[in-house]
Amino acid sequence: MSKHIDIINKYESVVRSYVRNFPTVFTKAKKHKMWDESGKEYLDFFSGAGALNYGHNDDKMKQKLVDYIMEDGITHSLDMASIAKADFIEKFQEVILKPRELDYKMMFPGPTGTNTVESALKLARKVTGRTDIISFTGGFHGMTIGSLSVTGNSMKRQGAGIPLQNTVTMAYDNYVDHDTLVYLERFLEDNGSGVAIPAAMIVETVQGEGGINAARFEWLKKIEEICRRWGILLIIDDVQAGVGRTGTFFSFEAAGIKPDIVCLSKSLSGYGVPLAVTLIKPELDIWKPGEHNGTFRGNNHAFVTATAALDYWEDESFEQSIHEKSEIIYASLQKIVSDYPELKGEVRGRGFMVGIASEVEGLASKVAEKCFAKGLIMETAGPNDEVFKLFPPLTIPKEDLEKGLAIIEESVRDSVK
Ligand code: PMP
């Protein structure tokens, strides 16, 4: 056993899970590869749970960061003005928002995904003067009280120890026999139903932790329409599905909807450095200074790498390359599902946010374990870990993508034997 694992076991609280899935100590990472203490090389099909869409230690981002540090650029500045911040804001407007005809102000709510979700829920209540939030089964939005209260995962909610209030959970768009939207409209129309008009609805266009459930575009459009009709704010949580994971910068672009509030974090800094942004329609910018603040709002190192990361989006061939590689992934996963009927599998997802759900209990975890032994890092998702989830960096070269897919195929073959 490694000395480092011993130290961790002795002193760190048991509140950790990835060590169980990936029982080794990692020492180095480059692009789509990682290495552990023994020198073993792994293909990374996990990407920091979607926080490393451009891979590890991207050369350009690293150089910009090193230059900034060597020039003694401001590191911590709360929300004081800095050049790194101005550069990021401007480039985000120019490269991301303007070409997509999106008009949002940017708010820096704190360093992580849950911070952006909390700010969205809080602002929605203030703007509408209403309390409740509608969320969806299988949704995952974070671990703090507000974001957890809209998370549809009972195991995670039990972490709070007590019931969490002010949310109404509706069925997500992955129940073929259930029309949530008709149900939702009846509730809203019938003010005797006991369901108050909510402040907001919070939705992931593709649920990550919930099991790679992709909502149909028509469903998302209808959700937007209902929100508009009832004056409910639409919050899209793009913490995991955003920054290119589904093939476009924002996951909702393909559905043609324009949310009122967008939550971004994970891959936004591009370099695995914490950064979160809440995008809000300009008319929602009603907080007075001090009504929402935090010590680590907008980290300048993260701004530097995030600005460099946006270079990828200036190159028109980038989206096309994601699309082409995602076709390879789908074809390969479809073949696995049909070649191994014992898997009782179903391919799910969109773009580079994909997985196979297996009806056989424990099989997805078994496949992930075998992959790890063969040098491929991949996690499971879904309420019963029934999905193995492929999250390679968007920048992975085709050859290594194919190598990884071959390891998955071998691992499935070994698991169903
Ligand atoms: N929203 C979504 C959709 C997520 O997937 C996550 C994290 N997995 C979060 C919010 C919370 O982000 P964080 O862990 O950075 O607080």
Coordinates of C-alpha atoms and ligand atoms in Angstrom, one line a residue:
M1 CA 0.0 0.0 0.0
S2 CA 1.2 3.5 -0.8
K3 CA 2.5 5.8 1.9
H4 CA 0.3 8.5 0.6
I5 CA -2.8 6.4 0.8
D6 CA -1.9 5.5 4.4
I7 CA -1.7 9.2 5.3
I8 CA -5.1 9.9 3.7
N9 CA -6.7 7.0 5.4
K10 CA -5.4 8.1 8.7
Y11 CA -6.2 11.8 8.7
E12 CA -8.9 12.6 6.1
S13 CA -12.5 12.2 7.0
V14 CA -14.2 9.3 5.4
V15 CA -16.4 11.7 3.4
R16 CA -14.8 10.9 0.0
S17 CA -15.8 8.5 -2.7
Y18 CA -13.5 8.6 -5.7
V19 CA -10.7 6.9 -3.8
R20 CA -12.9 3.8 -3.7
N21 CA -13.5 3.9 -7.5
F22 CA -9.9 4.8 -8.4
P23 CA -7.7 3.2 -5.7
T24 CA -4.4 4.8 -6.5
V25 CA -2.4 8.0 -6.1
F26 CA -2.2 10.2 -9.2
T27 CA 1.0 12.1 -9.8
K28 CA 0.8 13.7 -13.2
A29 CA -1.6 14.5 -16.0
K30 CA -1.4 15.8 -19.5
K31 CA -4.2 16.4 -22.0
H32 CA -6.3 13.2 -21.9
K33 CA -3.8 11.1 -19.9
M34 CA -3.0 10.6 -16.3
W35 CA -0.2 8.7 -14.5
D36 CA -0.1 7.2 -11.0
E37 CA 2.7 6.7 -8.5
S38 CA 3.7 3.4 -10.1
G39 CA 4.1 5.1 -13.4
K40 CA 1.0 3.4 -14.9
E41 CA -0.6 5.5 -17.7
Y42 CA -4.4 6.0 -17.9
L43 CA -6.7 7.4 -20.5
D44 CA -8.9 9.9 -18.8
F45 CA -12.6 9.4 -19.8
F46 CA -13.7 11.2 -16.6
S47 CA -12.3 14.7 -17.1
G48 CA -12.7 15.8 -13.5
A49 CA -16.5 15.0 -13.7
G50 CA -16.7 17.5 -16.6
A51 CA -14.3 20.1 -15.1
L52 CA -11.6 19.4 -17.7
N53 CA -13.2 19.5 -21.1
Y54 CA -10.0 20.7 -22.7
G55 CA -7.9 18.1 -20.9
H56 CA -5.2 18.5 -18.3
N57 CA -2.5 21.1 -18.4
D58 CA -3.2 22.6 -21.7
D59 CA 0.0 24.2 -23.0
K60 CA -1.4 27.6 -24.0
M61 CA -3.4 28.1 -20.8
K62 CA -0.4 27.0 -18.7
Q63 CA 1.9 29.5 -20.5
K64 CA -0.6 32.4 -19.9
L65 CA -0.9 31.5 -16.3
V66 CA 2.9 31.1 -15.8
D67 CA 3.4 34.5 -17.4
Y68 CA 0.7 36.1 -15.3
I69 CA 2.3 34.7 -12.1
M70 CA 5.8 35.7 -13.1
E71 CA 4.6 39.3 -13.6
D72 CA 3.1 39.3 -10.1
G73 CA -0.4 39.7 -11.5
I74 CA -3.2 40.2 -8.9
T75 CA -4.2 36.8 -7.4
H76 CA -6.9 37.6 -4.9
S77 CA -9.0 40.7 -5.3
L78 CA -12.6 39.8 -4.2
D79 CA -14.6 41.8 -6.7
M80 CA -12.2 44.6 -7.2
A81 CA -11.5 45.4 -10.8
S82 CA -8.6 43.6 -12.4
I83 CA -7.3 43.4 -15.9
A84 CA -7.7 39.6 -15.9
K85 CA -11.4 40.0 -15.0
A86 CA -12.0 42.7 -17.7
D87 CA -10.3 40.6 -20.3
F88 CA -12.4 37.6 -19.5
I89 CA -15.7 39.5 -19.4
E90 CA -15.0 41.1 -22.7
K91 CA -13.9 37.9 -24.4
F92 CA -16.8 36.0 -23.1
Q93 CA -19.2 38.6 -24.5
E94 CA -17.4 38.7 -27.9
V95 CA -16.7 35.1 -28.5
I96 CA -19.6 33.4 -26.7
L97 CA -22.6 35.6 -26.1
K98 CA -22.7 38.0 -29.1
P99 CA -22.4 35.4 -31.9
R100 CA -25.2 33.5 -30.2
E101 CA -27.3 36.6 -29.9
L102 CA -27.5 36.1 -26.1
D103 CA -27.8 39.2 -23.9
Y104 CA -26.7 38.4 -20.3
K105 CA -24.9 40.2 -17.5
M106 CA -22.3 38.1 -15.7
M107 CA -22.3 37.6 -11.9
F108 CA -19.5 35.9 -10.1
P109 CA -21.2 34.1 -7.3
G110 CA -18.3 32.2 -5.7
P111 CA -15.9 29.5 -6.9
T112 CA -18.0 26.4 -7.5
G113 CA -21.1 25.0 -9.2
T114 CA -23.2 25.0 -6.1
N115 CA -22.4 28.8 -5.6
T116 CA -23.9 29.6 -9.0
V117 CA -27.0 27.5 -8.3
E118 CA -27.5 29.1 -4.9
S119 CA -27.2 32.6 -6.5
A120 CA -29.7 31.7 -9.2
L121 CA -32.3 30.4 -6.7
K122 CA -31.8 33.3 -4.4
L123 CA -32.1 35.9 -7.1
A124 CA -35.2 34.2 -8.6
R125 CA -36.9 34.5 -5.2
K126 CA -36.0 38.2 -4.9
V127 CA -37.1 39.1 -8.4
T128 CA -40.4 37.3 -8.3
G129 CA -41.2 37.7 -4.6
R130 CA -42.1 34.0 -4.6
T131 CA -40.7 31.1 -2.6
D132 CA -41.0 27.8 -4.4
I133 CA -38.8 26.3 -7.1
I134 CA -39.8 23.5 -9.4
S135 CA -37.1 20.9 -10.0
F136 CA -37.0 17.5 -11.7
T137 CA -36.4 13.9 -10.7
G138 CA -32.8 12.8 -11.2
G139 CA -31.6 16.4 -11.2
F140 CA -28.3 17.2 -9.5
H141 CA -27.5 20.8 -8.5
G142 CA -25.1 20.7 -5.6
M143 CA -24.5 19.9 -2.0
T144 CA -25.4 23.1 -0.1
I145 CA -28.9 23.5 1.4
G146 CA -30.5 25.4 -1.5
S147 CA -29.0 23.4 -4.3
L148 CA -29.5 20.2 -2.5
S149 CA -33.1 21.0 -2.0
V150 CA -33.6 21.0 -5.8
T151 CA -31.5 17.8 -6.2
G152 CA -33.6 14.8 -7.0
N153 CA -31.5 12.1 -5.4
S154 CA -32.6 10.7 -2.1
M155 CA -29.2 9.4 -1.0
K156 CA -27.7 12.9 -1.4
R157 CA -30.6 14.6 0.3
Q158 CA -30.2 12.3 3.3
G159 CA -26.9 14.1 3.9
A160 CA -28.9 17.0 5.2
G161 CA -30.6 14.8 7.8
I162 CA -33.8 16.7 7.7
P163 CA -36.4 17.3 5.0
L164 CA -35.6 20.1 2.6
Q165 CA -38.3 22.5 1.7
N166 CA -39.7 24.9 -0.8
T167 CA -39.3 22.7 -3.8
V168 CA -41.7 20.7 -5.9
T169 CA -40.1 17.8 -7.8
M170 CA -41.7 16.9 -11.2
A171 CA -40.8 13.9 -13.4
Y172 CA -38.0 14.6 -15.9
D173 CA -38.3 13.9 -19.6
N174 CA -37.2 10.3 -19.4
Y175 CA -40.4 8.6 -18.5
V176 CA -42.0 7.6 -21.8
D177 CA -45.4 7.0 -20.2
H178 CA -45.6 10.2 -18.3
D179 CA -46.3 13.7 -19.6
T180 CA -44.9 16.0 -17.0
L181 CA -45.8 19.1 -18.8
V182 CA -49.6 18.4 -18.9
Y183 CA -49.4 17.6 -15.3
L184 CA -47.4 20.7 -14.5
E185 CA -49.9 23.0 -16.4
R186 CA -52.8 21.5 -14.5
F187 CA -51.1 22.3 -11.2
L188 CA -50.4 25.8 -12.2
E189 CA -53.9 26.4 -13.6
D190 CA -55.6 25.0 -10.5
N191 CA -54.8 27.4 -7.7
G192 CA -56.7 25.0 -5.4
S193 CA -54.1 22.3 -6.0
G194 CA -51.9 23.6 -3.1
V195 CA -49.0 24.2 -5.5
A196 CA -48.1 27.9 -5.4
I197 CA -46.8 29.6 -8.6
P198 CA -43.0 29.0 -8.2
A199 CA -40.2 31.6 -8.5
A200 CA -38.3 29.4 -11.0
M201 CA -37.8 26.1 -12.6
I202 CA -34.3 24.6 -12.6
V203 CA -33.4 22.2 -15.3
E204 CA -30.4 20.3 -16.7
T205 CA -30.8 19.8 -20.5
V206 CA -28.9 16.5 -20.0
Q207 CA -28.7 15.2 -16.5
G208 CA -25.2 14.2 -15.6
E209 CA -25.3 12.7 -12.2
G210 CA -28.9 11.6 -12.7
G211 CA -27.8 9.0 -15.3
I212 CA -27.1 10.9 -18.6
N213 CA -30.8 11.5 -19.3
A214 CA -31.2 13.9 -22.3
A215 CA -34.4 15.9 -22.4
R216 CA -35.9 16.2 -25.9
F217 CA -35.7 19.7 -27.5
E218 CA -39.5 19.9 -27.8
W219 CA -39.8 19.2 -24.1
L220 CA -37.3 22.0 -23.2
K221 CA -39.1 24.4 -25.6
K222 CA -42.4 23.6 -23.9
I223 CA -40.8 24.2 -20.5
E224 CA -39.6 27.6 -21.7
E225 CA -43.1 28.4 -23.0
I226 CA -44.7 27.4 -19.7
C227 CA -42.2 29.6 -17.8
R228 CA -42.9 32.6 -20.0
R229 CA -46.7 32.1 -19.7
W230 CA -46.6 32.0 -15.9
G231 CA -43.8 34.5 -15.3
I232 CA -41.6 31.8 -13.9
L233 CA -37.9 32.2 -14.3
L234 CA -36.1 29.5 -16.3
I235 CA -32.8 28.5 -14.8
I236 CA -30.6 26.2 -16.9
D237 CA -28.0 24.5 -14.8
D238 CA -25.2 24.1 -17.4
V239 CA -22.5 23.4 -14.7
Q240 CA -21.9 19.9 -16.2
A241 CA -23.6 20.0 -19.6
G242 CA -22.1 23.4 -20.6
V243 CA -18.8 24.5 -22.0
G244 CA -19.0 22.2 -25.0
R245 CA -19.9 19.0 -23.3
T246 CA -23.0 18.4 -25.4
G247 CA -21.4 19.7 -28.6
T248 CA -22.2 23.4 -28.4
F249 CA -20.9 25.9 -25.9
F250 CA -24.2 26.1 -24.0
S251 CA -26.2 22.9 -23.9
F252 CA -29.5 24.7 -24.5
E253 CA -28.4 26.2 -27.9
A254 CA -29.5 23.2 -29.9
A255 CA -33.0 23.4 -28.4
G256 CA -33.3 27.1 -29.4
I257 CA -34.3 28.3 -25.9
K258 CA -33.1 31.4 -24.0
P259 CA -33.1 30.8 -20.3
D260 CA -33.4 33.7 -17.9
I261 CA -30.5 32.5 -15.8
V262 CA -27.7 30.2 -16.7
C263 CA -25.3 28.5 -14.2
L264 CA -21.8 27.7 -15.4
S265 CA -18.8 26.4 -13.6
K266 CA -16.7 23.2 -14.0
S267 CA -14.9 23.6 -17.3
L268 CA -15.3 27.3 -17.5
S269 CA -11.8 28.1 -16.3
G270 CA -10.5 25.4 -18.7
Y271 CA -7.7 24.5 -16.4
G272 CA -9.4 22.8 -13.4
V273 CA -9.2 26.0 -11.4
P274 CA -12.5 26.9 -9.6
L275 CA -14.6 29.5 -11.4
A276 CA -18.3 30.0 -11.6
V277 CA -20.5 32.5 -13.4
T278 CA -24.2 33.1 -13.2
L279 CA -25.5 34.6 -16.4
I280 CA -28.6 36.7 -15.8
K281 CA -30.9 38.6 -18.2
P282 CA -30.0 42.3 -17.7
E283 CA -33.5 43.1 -16.2
L284 CA -32.8 40.7 -13.4
D285 CA -29.8 42.7 -12.2
I286 CA -31.6 44.0 -9.1
W287 CA -29.4 43.1 -6.2
K288 CA -27.9 46.1 -4.4
P289 CA -24.1 46.0 -3.8
G290 CA -23.5 43.7 -0.8
E291 CA -26.7 41.7 -1.2
H292 CA -24.7 38.8 -2.7
N293 CA -21.0 38.6 -2.1
G294 CA -18.2 36.2 -1.1
T295 CA -14.5 36.1 -0.6
F296 CA -13.5 33.9 -3.5
R297 CA -15.7 35.5 -6.2
G298 CA -13.8 35.4 -9.4
N299 CA -10.3 34.1 -9.0
N300 CA -7.8 36.0 -11.2
H301 CA -5.8 32.9 -12.1
A302 CA -9.0 31.3 -13.3
F303 CA -9.9 34.4 -15.3
V304 CA -6.5 34.1 -17.1
T305 CA -7.0 30.4 -18.0
A306 CA -10.7 30.9 -18.8
T307 CA -9.8 33.7 -21.3
A308 CA -7.2 31.5 -23.0
A309 CA -9.7 28.6 -23.1
L310 CA -12.1 30.7 -25.1
D311 CA -9.6 30.6 -28.0
Y312 CA -10.9 27.2 -28.8
W313 CA -14.3 28.7 -29.5
E314 CA -12.8 31.2 -31.9
D315 CA -11.8 28.3 -34.1
E316 CA -14.9 27.2 -36.2
S317 CA -13.5 23.7 -36.7
F318 CA -13.7 23.1 -32.9
E319 CA -17.4 22.4 -32.7
Q320 CA -17.2 20.3 -35.9
S321 CA -14.4 18.2 -34.4
I322 CA -16.5 17.5 -31.3
H323 CA -19.4 16.5 -33.5
E324 CA -17.3 14.1 -35.6
K325 CA -15.7 12.4 -32.6
S326 CA -19.1 12.1 -30.9
E327 CA -20.3 10.2 -33.9
I328 CA -17.5 7.7 -33.4
I329 CA -18.5 7.3 -29.7
Y330 CA -22.1 6.7 -30.6
A331 CA -21.4 4.2 -33.3
S332 CA -19.0 2.3 -31.0
L333 CA -21.5 2.3 -28.0
Q334 CA -24.4 1.2 -30.2
K335 CA -22.3 -1.7 -31.5
I336 CA -21.4 -2.7 -27.9
V337 CA -25.1 -2.7 -27.0
S338 CA -26.0 -4.9 -29.9
D339 CA -23.0 -7.2 -29.7
Y340 CA -23.5 -7.9 -26.0
P341 CA -27.3 -8.4 -25.4
E342 CA -26.4 -9.7 -21.9
L343 CA -25.6 -6.1 -21.0
K344 CA -29.2 -5.2 -21.5
G345 CA -27.9 -1.8 -22.4
E346 CA -29.2 1.5 -23.7
V347 CA -27.0 4.3 -25.1
R348 CA -27.8 7.6 -23.7
G349 CA -26.8 11.2 -24.0
R350 CA -25.8 14.0 -26.4
G351 CA -22.5 15.1 -27.9
F352 CA -19.6 14.2 -25.5
M353 CA -21.9 13.6 -22.6
V354 CA -22.7 9.9 -23.1
G355 CA -23.1 6.6 -21.4
I356 CA -24.6 3.1 -21.4
A357 CA -27.3 2.3 -18.9
S358 CA -27.4 -1.4 -18.0
E359 CA -30.5 -3.1 -16.6
V360 CA -28.2 -5.7 -15.0
E361 CA -27.6 -4.7 -11.3
G362 CA -23.9 -3.9 -10.6
L363 CA -22.8 -4.4 -14.2
A364 CA -22.0 -0.7 -15.0
S365 CA -19.7 -0.5 -11.9
K366 CA -18.1 -3.8 -12.9
V367 CA -17.3 -2.4 -16.4
A368 CA -15.9 0.8 -14.9
E369 CA -13.7 -1.3 -12.5
K370 CA -12.3 -3.4 -15.3
C371 CA -11.6 -0.3 -17.4
F372 CA -9.6 1.1 -14.5
A373 CA -7.5 -2.0 -14.3
K374 CA -6.9 -1.8 -18.0
G375 CA -5.8 1.9 -17.8
L376 CA -9.0 3.8 -18.5
I377 CA -10.7 6.1 -16.0
M378 CA -14.5 6.3 -16.2
E379 CA -17.2 6.8 -13.6
T380 CA -20.7 5.6 -13.1
A381 CA -23.9 7.7 -12.7
G382 CA -27.6 7.3 -12.1
P383 CA -29.6 6.6 -8.9
N384 CA -28.2 3.0 -8.7
D385 CA -25.0 3.6 -10.5
E386 CA -26.5 1.8 -13.5
V387 CA -24.9 3.9 -16.1
F388 CA -21.2 4.0 -17.1
K389 CA -20.5 7.5 -18.2
L390 CA -18.0 8.5 -20.9
F391 CA -16.6 12.0 -20.4
P392 CA -13.3 12.2 -22.4
P393 CA -11.8 15.6 -22.9
L394 CA -13.3 17.3 -26.0
T395 CA -9.8 17.7 -27.3
I396 CA -8.9 14.0 -27.3
P397 CA -7.3 12.8 -30.6
K398 CA -9.3 10.2 -32.6
E399 CA -6.7 7.5 -32.2
D400 CA -6.8 7.6 -28.4
L401 CA -10.6 8.0 -28.4
E402 CA -10.7 4.7 -30.3
K403 CA -8.2 3.1 -28.0
G404 CA -10.4 4.0 -25.0
L405 CA -13.5 2.7 -26.8
A406 CA -11.7 -0.6 -27.4
I407 CA -10.9 -0.9 -23.7
I408 CA -14.5 -0.3 -22.9
E409 CA -15.6 -3.0 -25.4
E410 CA -13.1 -5.5 -23.9
S411 CA -14.3 -4.6 -20.4
V412 CA -17.9 -5.2 -21.3
R413 CA -16.9 -8.5 -22.9
D414 CA -15.1 -9.6 -19.7
S415 CA -17.9 -8.3 -17.5
V416 CA -20.8 -10.2 -19.1
K417 CA -18.9 -13.5 -19.3
Ligands
PMP1 N1 -24.9 21.3 -11.1 C1 -24.6 20.3 -11.8 C2 -25.4 19.9 -13.0 C3 -23.6 19.4 -11.4 O1 -23.3 18.3 -12.1 C4 -22.8 19.8 -10.3 C5 -21.6 19.0 -9.8 N2 -21.5 17.7 -10.3 C6 -23.2 20.9 -9.5 C7 -24.2 21.7 -10.0 C8 -22.4 21.3 -8.3 O2 -21.1 21.8 -8.6 P1 -20.0 21.8 -7.5 O3 -19.7 20.4 -7.2 O4 -18.8 22.5 -8.2 O5 -20.5 22.5 -6.3

